[in-house]
Tab-separated table of C-alpha atoms in Angstrom:
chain	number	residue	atom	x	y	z
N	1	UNK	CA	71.169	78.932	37.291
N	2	UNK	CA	69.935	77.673	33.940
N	3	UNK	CA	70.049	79.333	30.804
N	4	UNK	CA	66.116	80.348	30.851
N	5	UNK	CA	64.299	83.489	30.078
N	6	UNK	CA	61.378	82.958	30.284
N	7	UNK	CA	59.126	85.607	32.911
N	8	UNK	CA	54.932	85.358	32.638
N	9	UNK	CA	53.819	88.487	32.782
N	10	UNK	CA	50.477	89.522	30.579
N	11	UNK	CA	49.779	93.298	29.034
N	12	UNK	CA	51.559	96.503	27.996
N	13	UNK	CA	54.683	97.918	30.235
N	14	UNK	CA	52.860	100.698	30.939
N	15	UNK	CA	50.004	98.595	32.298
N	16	UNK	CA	52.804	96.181	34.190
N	17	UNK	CA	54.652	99.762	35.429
N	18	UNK	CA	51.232	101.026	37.076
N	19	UNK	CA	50.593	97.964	38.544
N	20	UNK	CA	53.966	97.878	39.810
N	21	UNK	CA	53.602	101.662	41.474
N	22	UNK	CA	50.134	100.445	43.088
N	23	UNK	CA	52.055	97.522	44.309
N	24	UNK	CA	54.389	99.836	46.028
N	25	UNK	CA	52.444	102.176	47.271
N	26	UNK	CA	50.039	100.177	49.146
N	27	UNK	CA	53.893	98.477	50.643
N	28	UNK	CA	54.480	102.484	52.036
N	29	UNK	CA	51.223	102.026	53.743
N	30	UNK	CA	49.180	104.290	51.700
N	31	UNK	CA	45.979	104.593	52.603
N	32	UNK	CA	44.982	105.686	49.000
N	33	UNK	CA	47.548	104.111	46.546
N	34	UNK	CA	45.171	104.659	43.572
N	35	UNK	CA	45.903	108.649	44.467
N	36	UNK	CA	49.746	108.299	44.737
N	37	UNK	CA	51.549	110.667	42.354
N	38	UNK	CA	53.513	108.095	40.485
N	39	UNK	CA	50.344	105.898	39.667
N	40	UNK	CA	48.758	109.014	38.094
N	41	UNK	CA	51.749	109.820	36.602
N	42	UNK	CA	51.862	106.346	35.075
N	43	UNK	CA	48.404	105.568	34.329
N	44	UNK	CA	48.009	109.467	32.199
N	45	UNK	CA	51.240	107.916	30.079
N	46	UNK	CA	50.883	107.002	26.674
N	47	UNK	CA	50.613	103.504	26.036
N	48	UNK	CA	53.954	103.330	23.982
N	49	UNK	CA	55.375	105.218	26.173
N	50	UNK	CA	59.857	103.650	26.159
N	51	UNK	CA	60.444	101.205	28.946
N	52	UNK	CA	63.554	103.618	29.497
N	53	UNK	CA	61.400	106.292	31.129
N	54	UNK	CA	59.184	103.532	32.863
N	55	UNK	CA	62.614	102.293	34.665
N	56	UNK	CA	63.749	105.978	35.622
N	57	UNK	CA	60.207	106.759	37.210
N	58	UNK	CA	60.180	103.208	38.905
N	59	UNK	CA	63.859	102.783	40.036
N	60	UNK	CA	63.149	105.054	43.101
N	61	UNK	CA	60.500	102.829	44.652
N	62	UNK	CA	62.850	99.867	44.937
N	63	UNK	CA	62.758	100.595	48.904
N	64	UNK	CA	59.515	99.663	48.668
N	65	UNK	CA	59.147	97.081	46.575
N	66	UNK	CA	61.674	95.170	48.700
N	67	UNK	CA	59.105	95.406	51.834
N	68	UNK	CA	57.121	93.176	50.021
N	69	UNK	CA	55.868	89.898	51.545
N	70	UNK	CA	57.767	86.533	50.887
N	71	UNK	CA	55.002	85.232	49.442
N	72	UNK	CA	54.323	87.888	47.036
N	73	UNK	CA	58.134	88.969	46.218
N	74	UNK	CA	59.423	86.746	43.959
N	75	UNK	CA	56.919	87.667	41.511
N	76	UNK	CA	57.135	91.115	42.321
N	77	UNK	CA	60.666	92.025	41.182
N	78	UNK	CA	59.984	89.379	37.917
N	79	UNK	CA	57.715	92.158	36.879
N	80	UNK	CA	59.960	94.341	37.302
N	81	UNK	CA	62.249	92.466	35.433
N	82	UNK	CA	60.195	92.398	32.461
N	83	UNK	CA	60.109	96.573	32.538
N	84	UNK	CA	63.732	96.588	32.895
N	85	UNK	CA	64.439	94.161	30.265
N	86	UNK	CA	62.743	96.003	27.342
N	87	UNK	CA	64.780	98.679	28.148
N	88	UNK	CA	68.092	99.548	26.373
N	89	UNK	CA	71.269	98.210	27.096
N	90	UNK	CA	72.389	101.331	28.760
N	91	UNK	CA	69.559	101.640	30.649
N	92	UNK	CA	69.612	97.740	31.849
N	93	UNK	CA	73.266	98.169	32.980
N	94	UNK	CA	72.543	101.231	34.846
N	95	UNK	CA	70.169	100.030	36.695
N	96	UNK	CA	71.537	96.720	37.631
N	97	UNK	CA	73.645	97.757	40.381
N	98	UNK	CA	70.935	99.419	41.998
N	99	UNK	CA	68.333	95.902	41.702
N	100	UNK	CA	71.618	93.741	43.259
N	101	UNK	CA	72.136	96.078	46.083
N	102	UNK	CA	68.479	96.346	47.070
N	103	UNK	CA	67.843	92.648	46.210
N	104	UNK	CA	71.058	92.015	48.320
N	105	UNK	CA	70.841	94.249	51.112
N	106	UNK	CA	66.673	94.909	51.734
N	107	UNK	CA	64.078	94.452	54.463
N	108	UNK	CA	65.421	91.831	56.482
N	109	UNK	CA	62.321	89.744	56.561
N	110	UNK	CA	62.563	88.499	53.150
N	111	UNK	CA	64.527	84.908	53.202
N	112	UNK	CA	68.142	84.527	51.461
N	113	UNK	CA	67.113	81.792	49.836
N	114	UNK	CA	64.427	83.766	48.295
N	115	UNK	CA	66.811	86.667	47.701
N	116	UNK	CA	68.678	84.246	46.067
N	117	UNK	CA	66.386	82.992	43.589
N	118	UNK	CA	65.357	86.137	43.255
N	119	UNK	CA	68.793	87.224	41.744
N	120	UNK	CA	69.003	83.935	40.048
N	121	UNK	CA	65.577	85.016	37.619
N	122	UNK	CA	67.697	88.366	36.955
N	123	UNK	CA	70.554	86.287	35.766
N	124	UNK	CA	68.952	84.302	33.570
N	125	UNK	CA	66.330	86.866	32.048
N	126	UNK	CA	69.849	88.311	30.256
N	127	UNK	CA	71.478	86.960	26.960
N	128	UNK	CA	73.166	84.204	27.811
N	129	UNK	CA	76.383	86.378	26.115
N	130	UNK	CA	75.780	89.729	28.628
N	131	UNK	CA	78.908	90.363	30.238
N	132	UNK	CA	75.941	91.996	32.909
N	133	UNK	CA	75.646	88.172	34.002
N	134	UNK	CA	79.047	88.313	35.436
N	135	UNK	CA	77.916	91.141	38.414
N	136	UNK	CA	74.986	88.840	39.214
N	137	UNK	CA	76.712	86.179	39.576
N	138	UNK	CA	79.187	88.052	42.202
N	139	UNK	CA	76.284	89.262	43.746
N	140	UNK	CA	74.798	86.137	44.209
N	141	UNK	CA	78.263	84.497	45.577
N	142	UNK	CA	78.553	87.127	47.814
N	143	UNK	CA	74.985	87.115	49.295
N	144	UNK	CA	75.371	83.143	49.731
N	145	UNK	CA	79.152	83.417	51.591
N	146	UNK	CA	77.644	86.166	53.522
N	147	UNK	CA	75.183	83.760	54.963
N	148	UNK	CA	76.706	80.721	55.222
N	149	UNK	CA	75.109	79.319	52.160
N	150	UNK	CA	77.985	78.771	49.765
N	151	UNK	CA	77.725	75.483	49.109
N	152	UNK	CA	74.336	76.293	46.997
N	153	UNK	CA	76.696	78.288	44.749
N	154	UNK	CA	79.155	75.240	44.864
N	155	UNK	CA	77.797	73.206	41.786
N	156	UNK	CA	77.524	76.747	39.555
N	157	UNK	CA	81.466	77.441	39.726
N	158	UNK	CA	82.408	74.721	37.609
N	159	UNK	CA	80.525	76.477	34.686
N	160	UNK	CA	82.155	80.074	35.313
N	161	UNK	CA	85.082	79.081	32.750
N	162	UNK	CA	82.542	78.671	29.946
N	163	UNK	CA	80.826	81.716	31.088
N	164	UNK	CA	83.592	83.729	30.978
N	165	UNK	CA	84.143	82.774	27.693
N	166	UNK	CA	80.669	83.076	26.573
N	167	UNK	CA	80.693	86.662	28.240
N	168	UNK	CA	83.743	87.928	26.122
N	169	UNK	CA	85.540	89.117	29.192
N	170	UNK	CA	88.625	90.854	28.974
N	171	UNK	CA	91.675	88.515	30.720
N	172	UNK	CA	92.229	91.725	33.499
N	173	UNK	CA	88.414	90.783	33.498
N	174	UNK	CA	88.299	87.597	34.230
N	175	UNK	CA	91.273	87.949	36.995
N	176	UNK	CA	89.306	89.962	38.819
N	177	UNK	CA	85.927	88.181	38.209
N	178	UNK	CA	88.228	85.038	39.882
N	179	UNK	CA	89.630	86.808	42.213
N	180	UNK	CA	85.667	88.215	43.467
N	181	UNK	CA	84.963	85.261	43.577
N	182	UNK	CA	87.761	83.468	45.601
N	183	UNK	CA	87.309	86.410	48.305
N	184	UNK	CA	83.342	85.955	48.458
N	185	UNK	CA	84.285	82.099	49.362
N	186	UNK	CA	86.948	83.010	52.441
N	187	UNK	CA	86.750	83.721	55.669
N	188	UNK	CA	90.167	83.952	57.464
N	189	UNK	CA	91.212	80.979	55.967
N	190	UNK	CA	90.728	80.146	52.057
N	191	UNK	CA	88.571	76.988	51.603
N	192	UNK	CA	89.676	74.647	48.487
N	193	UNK	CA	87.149	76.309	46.267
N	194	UNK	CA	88.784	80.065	47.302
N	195	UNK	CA	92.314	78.698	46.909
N	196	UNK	CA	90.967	77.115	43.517
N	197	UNK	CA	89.533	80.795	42.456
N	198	UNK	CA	92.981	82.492	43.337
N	199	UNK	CA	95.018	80.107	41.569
N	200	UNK	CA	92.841	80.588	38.417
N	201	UNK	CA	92.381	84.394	38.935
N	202	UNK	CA	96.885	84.387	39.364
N	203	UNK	CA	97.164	82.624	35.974
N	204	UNK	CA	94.384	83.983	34.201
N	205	UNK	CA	96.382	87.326	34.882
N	206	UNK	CA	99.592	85.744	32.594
N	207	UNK	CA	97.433	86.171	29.645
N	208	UNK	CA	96.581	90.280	30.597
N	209	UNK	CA	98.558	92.580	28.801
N	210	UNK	CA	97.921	95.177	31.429
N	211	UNK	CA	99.645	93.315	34.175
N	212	UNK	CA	102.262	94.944	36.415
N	213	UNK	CA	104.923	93.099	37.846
N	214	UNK	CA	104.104	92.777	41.566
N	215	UNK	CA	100.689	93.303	41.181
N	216	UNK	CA	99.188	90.591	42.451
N	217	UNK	CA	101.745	89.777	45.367
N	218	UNK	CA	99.339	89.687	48.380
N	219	UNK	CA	97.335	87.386	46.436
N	220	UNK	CA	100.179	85.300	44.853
N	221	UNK	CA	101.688	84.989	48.294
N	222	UNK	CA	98.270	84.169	49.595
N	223	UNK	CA	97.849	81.496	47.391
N	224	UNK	CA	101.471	79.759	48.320
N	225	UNK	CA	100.654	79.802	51.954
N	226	UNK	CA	97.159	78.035	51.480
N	227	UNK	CA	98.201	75.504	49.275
N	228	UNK	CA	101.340	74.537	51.485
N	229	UNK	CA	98.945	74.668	54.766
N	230	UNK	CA	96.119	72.369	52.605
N	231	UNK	CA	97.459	68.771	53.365
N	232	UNK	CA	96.320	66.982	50.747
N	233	UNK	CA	98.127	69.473	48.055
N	234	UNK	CA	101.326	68.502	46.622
N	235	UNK	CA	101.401	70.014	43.307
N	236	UNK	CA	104.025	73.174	43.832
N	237	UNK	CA	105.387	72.582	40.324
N	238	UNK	CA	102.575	74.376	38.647
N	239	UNK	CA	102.171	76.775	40.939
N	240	UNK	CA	106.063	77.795	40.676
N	241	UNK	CA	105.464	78.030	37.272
N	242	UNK	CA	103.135	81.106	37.210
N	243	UNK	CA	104.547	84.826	36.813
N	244	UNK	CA	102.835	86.099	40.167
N	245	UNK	CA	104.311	83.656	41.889
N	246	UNK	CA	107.788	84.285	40.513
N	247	UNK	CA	107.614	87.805	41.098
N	248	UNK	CA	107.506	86.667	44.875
N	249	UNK	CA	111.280	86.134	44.445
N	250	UNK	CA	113.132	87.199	47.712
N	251	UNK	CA	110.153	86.896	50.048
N	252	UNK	CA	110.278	84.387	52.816
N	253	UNK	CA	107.039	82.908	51.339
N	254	UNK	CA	109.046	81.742	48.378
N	255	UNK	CA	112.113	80.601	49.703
N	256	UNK	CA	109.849	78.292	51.425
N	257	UNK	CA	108.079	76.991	48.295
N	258	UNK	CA	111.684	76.594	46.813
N	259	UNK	CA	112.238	74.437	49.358
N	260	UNK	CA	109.213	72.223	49.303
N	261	UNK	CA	110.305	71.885	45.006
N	262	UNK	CA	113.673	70.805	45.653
N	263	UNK	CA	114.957	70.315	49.246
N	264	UNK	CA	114.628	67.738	51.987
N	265	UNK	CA	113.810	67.552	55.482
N	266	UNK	CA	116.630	69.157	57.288
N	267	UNK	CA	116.722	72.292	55.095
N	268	UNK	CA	112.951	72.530	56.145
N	269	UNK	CA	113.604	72.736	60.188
N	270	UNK	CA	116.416	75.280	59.358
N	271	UNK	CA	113.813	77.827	57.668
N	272	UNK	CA	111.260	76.974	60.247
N	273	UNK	CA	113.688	77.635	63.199
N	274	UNK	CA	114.922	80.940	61.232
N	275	UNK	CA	111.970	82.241	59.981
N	276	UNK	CA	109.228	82.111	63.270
N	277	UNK	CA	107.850	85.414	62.179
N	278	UNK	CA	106.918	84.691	58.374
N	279	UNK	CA	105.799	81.011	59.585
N	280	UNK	CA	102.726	82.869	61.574
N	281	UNK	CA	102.124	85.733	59.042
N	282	UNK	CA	100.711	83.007	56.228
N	283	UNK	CA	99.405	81.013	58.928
N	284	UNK	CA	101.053	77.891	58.808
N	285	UNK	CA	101.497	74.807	60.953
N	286	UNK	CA	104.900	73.770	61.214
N	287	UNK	CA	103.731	70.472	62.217
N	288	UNK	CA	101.405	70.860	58.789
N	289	UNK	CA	104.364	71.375	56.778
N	290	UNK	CA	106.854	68.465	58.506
N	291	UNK	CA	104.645	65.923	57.696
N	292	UNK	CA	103.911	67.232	53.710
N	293	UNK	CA	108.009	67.537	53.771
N	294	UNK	CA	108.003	64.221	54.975
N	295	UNK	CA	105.622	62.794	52.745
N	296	UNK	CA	107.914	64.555	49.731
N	297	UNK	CA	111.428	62.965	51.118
N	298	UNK	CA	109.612	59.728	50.725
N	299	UNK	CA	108.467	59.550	47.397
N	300	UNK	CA	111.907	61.210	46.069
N	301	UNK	CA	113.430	57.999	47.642
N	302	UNK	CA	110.875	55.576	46.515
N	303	UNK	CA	111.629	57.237	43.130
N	304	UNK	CA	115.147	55.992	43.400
N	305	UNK	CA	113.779	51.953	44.140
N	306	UNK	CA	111.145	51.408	42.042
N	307	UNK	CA	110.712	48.144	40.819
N	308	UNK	CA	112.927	47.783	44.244
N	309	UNK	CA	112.560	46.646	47.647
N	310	UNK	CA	113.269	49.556	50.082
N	311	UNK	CA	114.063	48.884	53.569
N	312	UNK	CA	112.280	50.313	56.705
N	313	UNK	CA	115.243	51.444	57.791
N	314	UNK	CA	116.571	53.512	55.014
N	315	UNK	CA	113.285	55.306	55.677
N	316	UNK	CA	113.231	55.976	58.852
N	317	UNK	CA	116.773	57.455	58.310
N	318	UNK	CA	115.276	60.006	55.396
N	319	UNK	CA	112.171	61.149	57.318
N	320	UNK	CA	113.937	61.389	60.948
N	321	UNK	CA	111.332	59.297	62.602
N	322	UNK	CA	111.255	55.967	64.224
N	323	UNK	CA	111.325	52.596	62.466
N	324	UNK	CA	108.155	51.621	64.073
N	325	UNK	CA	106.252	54.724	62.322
N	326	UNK	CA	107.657	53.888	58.704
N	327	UNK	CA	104.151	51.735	58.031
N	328	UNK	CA	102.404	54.636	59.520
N	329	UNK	CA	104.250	57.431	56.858
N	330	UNK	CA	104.118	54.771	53.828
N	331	UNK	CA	99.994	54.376	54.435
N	332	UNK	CA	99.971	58.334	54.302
N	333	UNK	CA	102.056	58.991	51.358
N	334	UNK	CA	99.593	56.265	49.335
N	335	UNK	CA	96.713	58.254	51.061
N	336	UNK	CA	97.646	61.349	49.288
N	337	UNK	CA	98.485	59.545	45.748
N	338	UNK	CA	102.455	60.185	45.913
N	339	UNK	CA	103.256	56.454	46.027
N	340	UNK	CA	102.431	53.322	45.327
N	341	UNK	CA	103.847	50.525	47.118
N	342	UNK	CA	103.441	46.892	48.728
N	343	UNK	CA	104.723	46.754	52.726
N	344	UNK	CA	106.635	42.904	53.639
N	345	UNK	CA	105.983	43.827	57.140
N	346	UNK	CA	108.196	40.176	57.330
N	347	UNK	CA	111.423	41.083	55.610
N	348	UNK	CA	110.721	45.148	56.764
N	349	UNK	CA	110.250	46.370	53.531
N	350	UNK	CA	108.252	48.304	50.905
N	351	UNK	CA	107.744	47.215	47.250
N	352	UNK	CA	107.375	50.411	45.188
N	353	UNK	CA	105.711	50.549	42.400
N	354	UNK	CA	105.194	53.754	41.360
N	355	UNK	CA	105.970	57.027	42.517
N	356	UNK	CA	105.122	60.921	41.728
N	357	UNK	CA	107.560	63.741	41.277
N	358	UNK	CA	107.306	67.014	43.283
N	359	UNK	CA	109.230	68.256	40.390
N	360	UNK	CA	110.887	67.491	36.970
N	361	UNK	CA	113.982	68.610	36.434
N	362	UNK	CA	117.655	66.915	35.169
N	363	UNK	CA	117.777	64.796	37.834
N	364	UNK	CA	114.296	62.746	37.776
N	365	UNK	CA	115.699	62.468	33.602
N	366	UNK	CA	118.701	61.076	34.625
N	367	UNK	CA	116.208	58.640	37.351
N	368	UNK	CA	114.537	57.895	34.239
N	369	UNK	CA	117.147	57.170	32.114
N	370	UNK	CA	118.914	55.291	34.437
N	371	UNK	CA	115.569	53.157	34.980
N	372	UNK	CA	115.686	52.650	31.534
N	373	UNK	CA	119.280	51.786	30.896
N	374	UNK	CA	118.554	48.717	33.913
N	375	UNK	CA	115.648	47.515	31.806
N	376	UNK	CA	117.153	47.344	28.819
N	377	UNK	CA	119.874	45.586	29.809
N	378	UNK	CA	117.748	43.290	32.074
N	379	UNK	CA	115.851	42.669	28.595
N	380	UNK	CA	118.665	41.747	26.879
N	381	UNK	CA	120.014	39.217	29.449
N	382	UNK	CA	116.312	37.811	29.039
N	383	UNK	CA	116.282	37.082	25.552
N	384	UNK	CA	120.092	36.040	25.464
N	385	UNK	CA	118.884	33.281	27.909
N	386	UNK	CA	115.878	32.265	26.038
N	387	UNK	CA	117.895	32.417	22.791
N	388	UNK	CA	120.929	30.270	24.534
N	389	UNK	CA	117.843	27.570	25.825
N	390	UNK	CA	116.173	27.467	22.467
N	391	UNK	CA	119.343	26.410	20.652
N	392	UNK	CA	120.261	23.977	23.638
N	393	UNK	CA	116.811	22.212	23.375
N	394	UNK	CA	117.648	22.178	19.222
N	395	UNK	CA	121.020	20.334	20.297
N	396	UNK	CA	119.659	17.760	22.309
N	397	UNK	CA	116.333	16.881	20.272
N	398	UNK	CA	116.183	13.277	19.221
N	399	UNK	CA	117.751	12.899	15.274
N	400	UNK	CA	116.002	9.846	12.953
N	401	UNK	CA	117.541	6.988	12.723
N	402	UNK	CA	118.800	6.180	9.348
N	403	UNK	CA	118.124	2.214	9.494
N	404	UNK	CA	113.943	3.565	9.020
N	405	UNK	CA	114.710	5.642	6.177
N	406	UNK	CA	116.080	2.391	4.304
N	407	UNK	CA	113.397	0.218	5.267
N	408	UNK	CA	111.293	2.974	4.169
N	409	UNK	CA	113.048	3.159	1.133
N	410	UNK	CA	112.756	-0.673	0.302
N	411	UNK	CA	109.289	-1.123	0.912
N	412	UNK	CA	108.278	1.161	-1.194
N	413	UNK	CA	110.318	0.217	-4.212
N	414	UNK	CA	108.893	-3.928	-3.903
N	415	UNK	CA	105.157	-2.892	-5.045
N	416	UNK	CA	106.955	-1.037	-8.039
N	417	UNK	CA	108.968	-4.268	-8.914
N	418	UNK	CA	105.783	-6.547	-8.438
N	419	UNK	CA	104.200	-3.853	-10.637
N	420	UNK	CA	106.718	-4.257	-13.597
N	421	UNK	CA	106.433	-8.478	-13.064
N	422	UNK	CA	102.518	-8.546	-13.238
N	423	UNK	CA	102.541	-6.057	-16.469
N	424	UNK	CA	105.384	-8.165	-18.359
């Protein structure tokens, strides 16, 4: 979808709006379309006659427009397009939802990539600032989910934030534009681009003045039960932060996301045990969320060594697992980007390097400032050393020996003395 409005069509609307009626006609199967009622109608019509009344006498053969061949549909609805376009505003947006539907939902025959591209010359024959553009949009997300042709829509999302913008929508607007879309994209389960769509759509809704506490709790809840199914998510921080999530307080769904911010591994296989019921009503693994808990337990101790050598076994101890699957979690947890580390599978330990925070808080400050504090004084020893060996070195460095300095001293003075014999 580029920004291009550009559609060929050659002579007066009324000319283009009888020509469109013949079109039609002869789709019905007239025998005589030249004789139809609306092409009379159209072709005894003044010449300046308002693209408004073309639209309101042509809207009604959309049925048959749609039966129009492949090869000849495409260009069929652009001249439509250029009818409906000269119209005024009211008139365009009235008669939008009625092109989408038909467009959307017509003969069969007609291929949805053609549909498609179809809706895709409507989109771009508006201003580039019509809010209009945001329906056709949906309705071209929802025709390509509908047939398994999202990922043609895939490359056009990461625009929709500038769109928005460009459209002037309302922020209740743009939640539910978001929200559209993250629906159109799943199926039973949300795919990262739905998920992506809700998130937006749930903080998009902080900025609406409209918003109700609660109102969004399906979808907020929704949202926490993808993201801690997804197993290559780890960011709950943010998503804690945002108000429909908080108003999820007291709900199974966020005890467990309180967990996954600030609790380890045990505390985990309590809920799970407790809470069998609200574990399959977000549709989530348990063996899913062990090994993300797992993951999480080991970068909050590798937070606590870095710089340090960690042992195997200390591991294994955190993460309840055998010593001979450490390797196995510590190649995981760099997979996903929560540590960085160097295995000594001789001495059984892990170097680590660096490590990322589920969540900040006082304690990972105190981490820090205890990291800190340790290099600083390690700092201090360093130069305390270096100063102590530069002033040894500037003890034990050779001194000159004062028997040169008087030989220096007397050679130098004889020329002067030969100098004051020659002159007298």
């Amino acid at each position: 979808m580029e920004n291009i409005n550009t559609v060929f069509v050659d002579g007066p609307l009324t000319q283009q709006a009888e020509e469109l009626a013949l079109h039609c006609a002869k789709q019905s199967g007239s025998e005589q379309p030249e004789e139809s009622t609306l092409v009379k109608k159209l072709h005894a019509l003044d010449p300046e006659t308002p693209a408004d009344e073309l639209v309101a006498l042509l809207m009604p053969e959309l049925s048959a427009l749609s039966a129009t061949p492949a090869k000849e549909y495409e260009a069929a609805y652009n001249q439509l397009f250029f009818i409906v376009k000269s119209a005024a505003p009211a008139t365009i947006a009235k008669s939008l939802s009625a092109l989408m539907n038909e467009i959307t939902t017509g003969a069969a025959e007609v291929p949805v990539a053609l549909r498609l591209k179809v809706l895709s010359n409507l989109f771009n024959l508006l201003p580039a600032q019509s809010p209009l553009r945001a329906d056709i949009f949906l309705a071209v997300v929802r025709l390509a989910a509908r047939s398994d042709l999202s990922q043609a829509v895939v490359p056009q999302l990461a625009k929709l934030d500038l769109w928005a913008k460009e459209w002037q929508l309302t922020p209740a607007q743009v939640t539910q534009l978001y929200l559209e879309i993250s629906r159109s994209l799943s199926a039973d389960q949300l795919s990262p681009d739905a998920l992506t769509f809700l998130v937006k759509a749930l903080r998009s809704s902080q900025d609406d003045p409209t918003y109700t506490t609660g109102s969004l709790k399906a979808e907020a809840a929704r949202a926490v039960g993808a993201t801690l199914q997804n197993p290559d998510l780890y960011n709950f921080d943010q998503l804690a932060s945002l108000t429909p999530i908080r108003d999820l307080k007291g709900e199974p769904i966020y005890e467990l996301l309180s967990i996954f911010l600030q609790d380890a591994l045990p505390r985990l296989q309590e809920y799970l045990a407790a809470n069998a019921a609200a574990v399959a009503e977000y549709q989530l693994d348990p063996e899913v969320l062990l090994s993300k808990m797992r993951h999480l337990s080991l970068a909050a101790l590798a937070g606590r060594h870095i710089g340090r050598q960690l042992a195997y076994a200390d591991i294994a101890s955190v993460l309840a697992v055998p010593e001979d699957e450490v390797e196995l979690w510590v190649i995981d947890a760099i997979r996903v980007g929560l540590v960085q580390a160097k295995m000594d599978q001789m001495s059984r330990t892990i170097l680590v390097n660096r490590t990322t925070y589920r969540s900040f808080g006082q304690e990972e400050w105190a981490a820090i400032q205890s990291q800190l504090t340790t290099w600083d004084q390690s700092l201090t020893e360093t130069l305390q050393v270096i100063g102590n060996a530069k002033l040894l070195a500037q003890q034990q460095a050779p001194r000159p020996s004062a028997s040169v300095n008087t030989a220096t001293s007397t050679t130098s003075a004889t020329p002067a003395a030969g100098a004051q014999t020659t002159a007298s």
